[in-house]
C-alpha positions as a printed Julia matrix, in Angstrom:
101×3 Matrix{Float64}:
 -70.33  -241.72  -147.7
 -70.51  -240.18  -144.22
 -67.51  -239.92  -141.85
 -69.0   -242.41  -139.35
 -69.53  -245.04  -142.23
 -66.17  -244.55  -143.68
 -64.51  -244.8   -140.27
 -65.91  -248.23  -139.72
 -64.0   -249.43  -142.68
 -60.63  -248.31  -141.43
 -58.51  -250.64  -139.31
 -58.19  -250.12  -135.6
 -54.84  -249.17  -133.97
 -53.46  -249.91  -130.65
 -51.89  -246.89  -128.74
 -52.63  -244.0   -126.54
 -51.69  -241.25  -128.94
 -50.3   -240.33  -132.32
 -47.49  -237.88  -132.35
 -46.91  -235.62  -135.28
 -43.46  -234.1   -135.96
 -42.07  -231.92  -138.74
 -39.03  -232.63  -140.77
 -36.66  -231.54  -138.07
 -38.28  -233.9   -135.44
 -40.06  -231.11  -133.61
 -43.45  -232.22  -132.09
 -46.32  -230.4   -134.0
 -49.27  -232.09  -132.47
 -50.61  -235.01  -130.44
 -53.85  -236.75  -131.24
 -55.19  -238.85  -128.3
 -56.89  -242.1   -128.8
 -59.64  -241.01  -126.53
 -63.34  -239.91  -126.77
 -63.58  -236.92  -128.97
 -60.49  -237.55  -130.95
 -60.41  -241.32  -131.47
 -61.84  -240.89  -134.9
 -59.04  -238.48  -135.93
 -56.49  -240.85  -134.24
 -57.73  -243.63  -136.48
 -57.8   -241.65  -139.62
 -54.27  -240.31  -139.06
 -52.91  -243.78  -138.09
 -54.38  -245.16  -141.22
 -52.92  -242.32  -143.28
 -49.45  -242.9   -141.79
 -49.6   -246.62  -142.44
 -50.67  -246.21  -146.06
 -48.3   -243.34  -147.07
 -45.42  -243.51  -144.58
 -46.09  -239.91  -143.49
 -48.86  -237.3   -143.65
 -48.08  -235.94  -147.04
 -50.24  -234.04  -149.61
 -51.58  -237.31  -150.99
 -52.4   -238.59  -147.56
 -53.98  -235.24  -146.7
 -56.25  -235.4   -149.74
 -57.46  -238.81  -148.78
 -57.99  -237.7   -145.13
 -60.12  -234.85  -146.19
 -62.19  -237.26  -148.25
 -62.55  -239.67  -145.17
 -63.65  -236.67  -142.93
 -66.5   -236.01  -145.44
 -69.01  -233.71  -144.14
 -66.6   -232.52  -141.28
 -64.26  -231.36  -144.01
 -67.04  -229.05  -145.32
 -67.69  -227.78  -141.82
 -63.95  -227.16  -141.16
 -63.66  -225.16  -144.38
 -66.58  -222.93  -143.34
 -65.35  -222.67  -139.72
 -61.48  -222.62  -139.32
 -60.4   -223.62  -135.9
 -63.41  -225.88  -135.28
 -61.72  -228.88  -136.45
 -57.8   -228.55  -135.87
 -57.06  -232.06  -137.05
 -58.83  -231.35  -140.38
 -57.34  -227.87  -140.56
 -53.85  -229.48  -140.42
 -54.71  -231.7   -143.43
 -55.86  -228.6   -145.42
 -52.58  -226.79  -144.45
 -50.58  -229.9   -145.67
 -52.43  -230.18  -148.88
 -52.04  -226.36  -149.46
 -48.26  -226.17  -148.51
 -46.96  -229.62  -149.43
 -45.25  -229.75  -146.12
 -45.26  -233.48  -144.79
 -45.48  -234.47  -141.19
 -44.23  -237.73  -139.69
 -46.49  -239.73  -137.43
 -45.8   -242.35  -134.74
 -48.11  -244.0   -132.33
 -47.17  -244.44  -128.73
């Protein structure tokens, strides 16, 4: 299934941005709920709701959701930073906390 099709099956979330923090509470990234990143916002919000954090299991599901974009990110590191982050979490096993504001 393509990303756009899978995205339609995910719940919508209210909020302007999703803030990712590491285990010490330091901000790692912010994903805006805005054109260009709204899909990533929705995927990460869904993963955080399902898993309680963005852990390795959540990252694996996220990479499956991103579908064809995951393949592109693997071939072009840096092009899709929100997917690159999931790849790093899957590789390292280091979880991130997420909150919507």
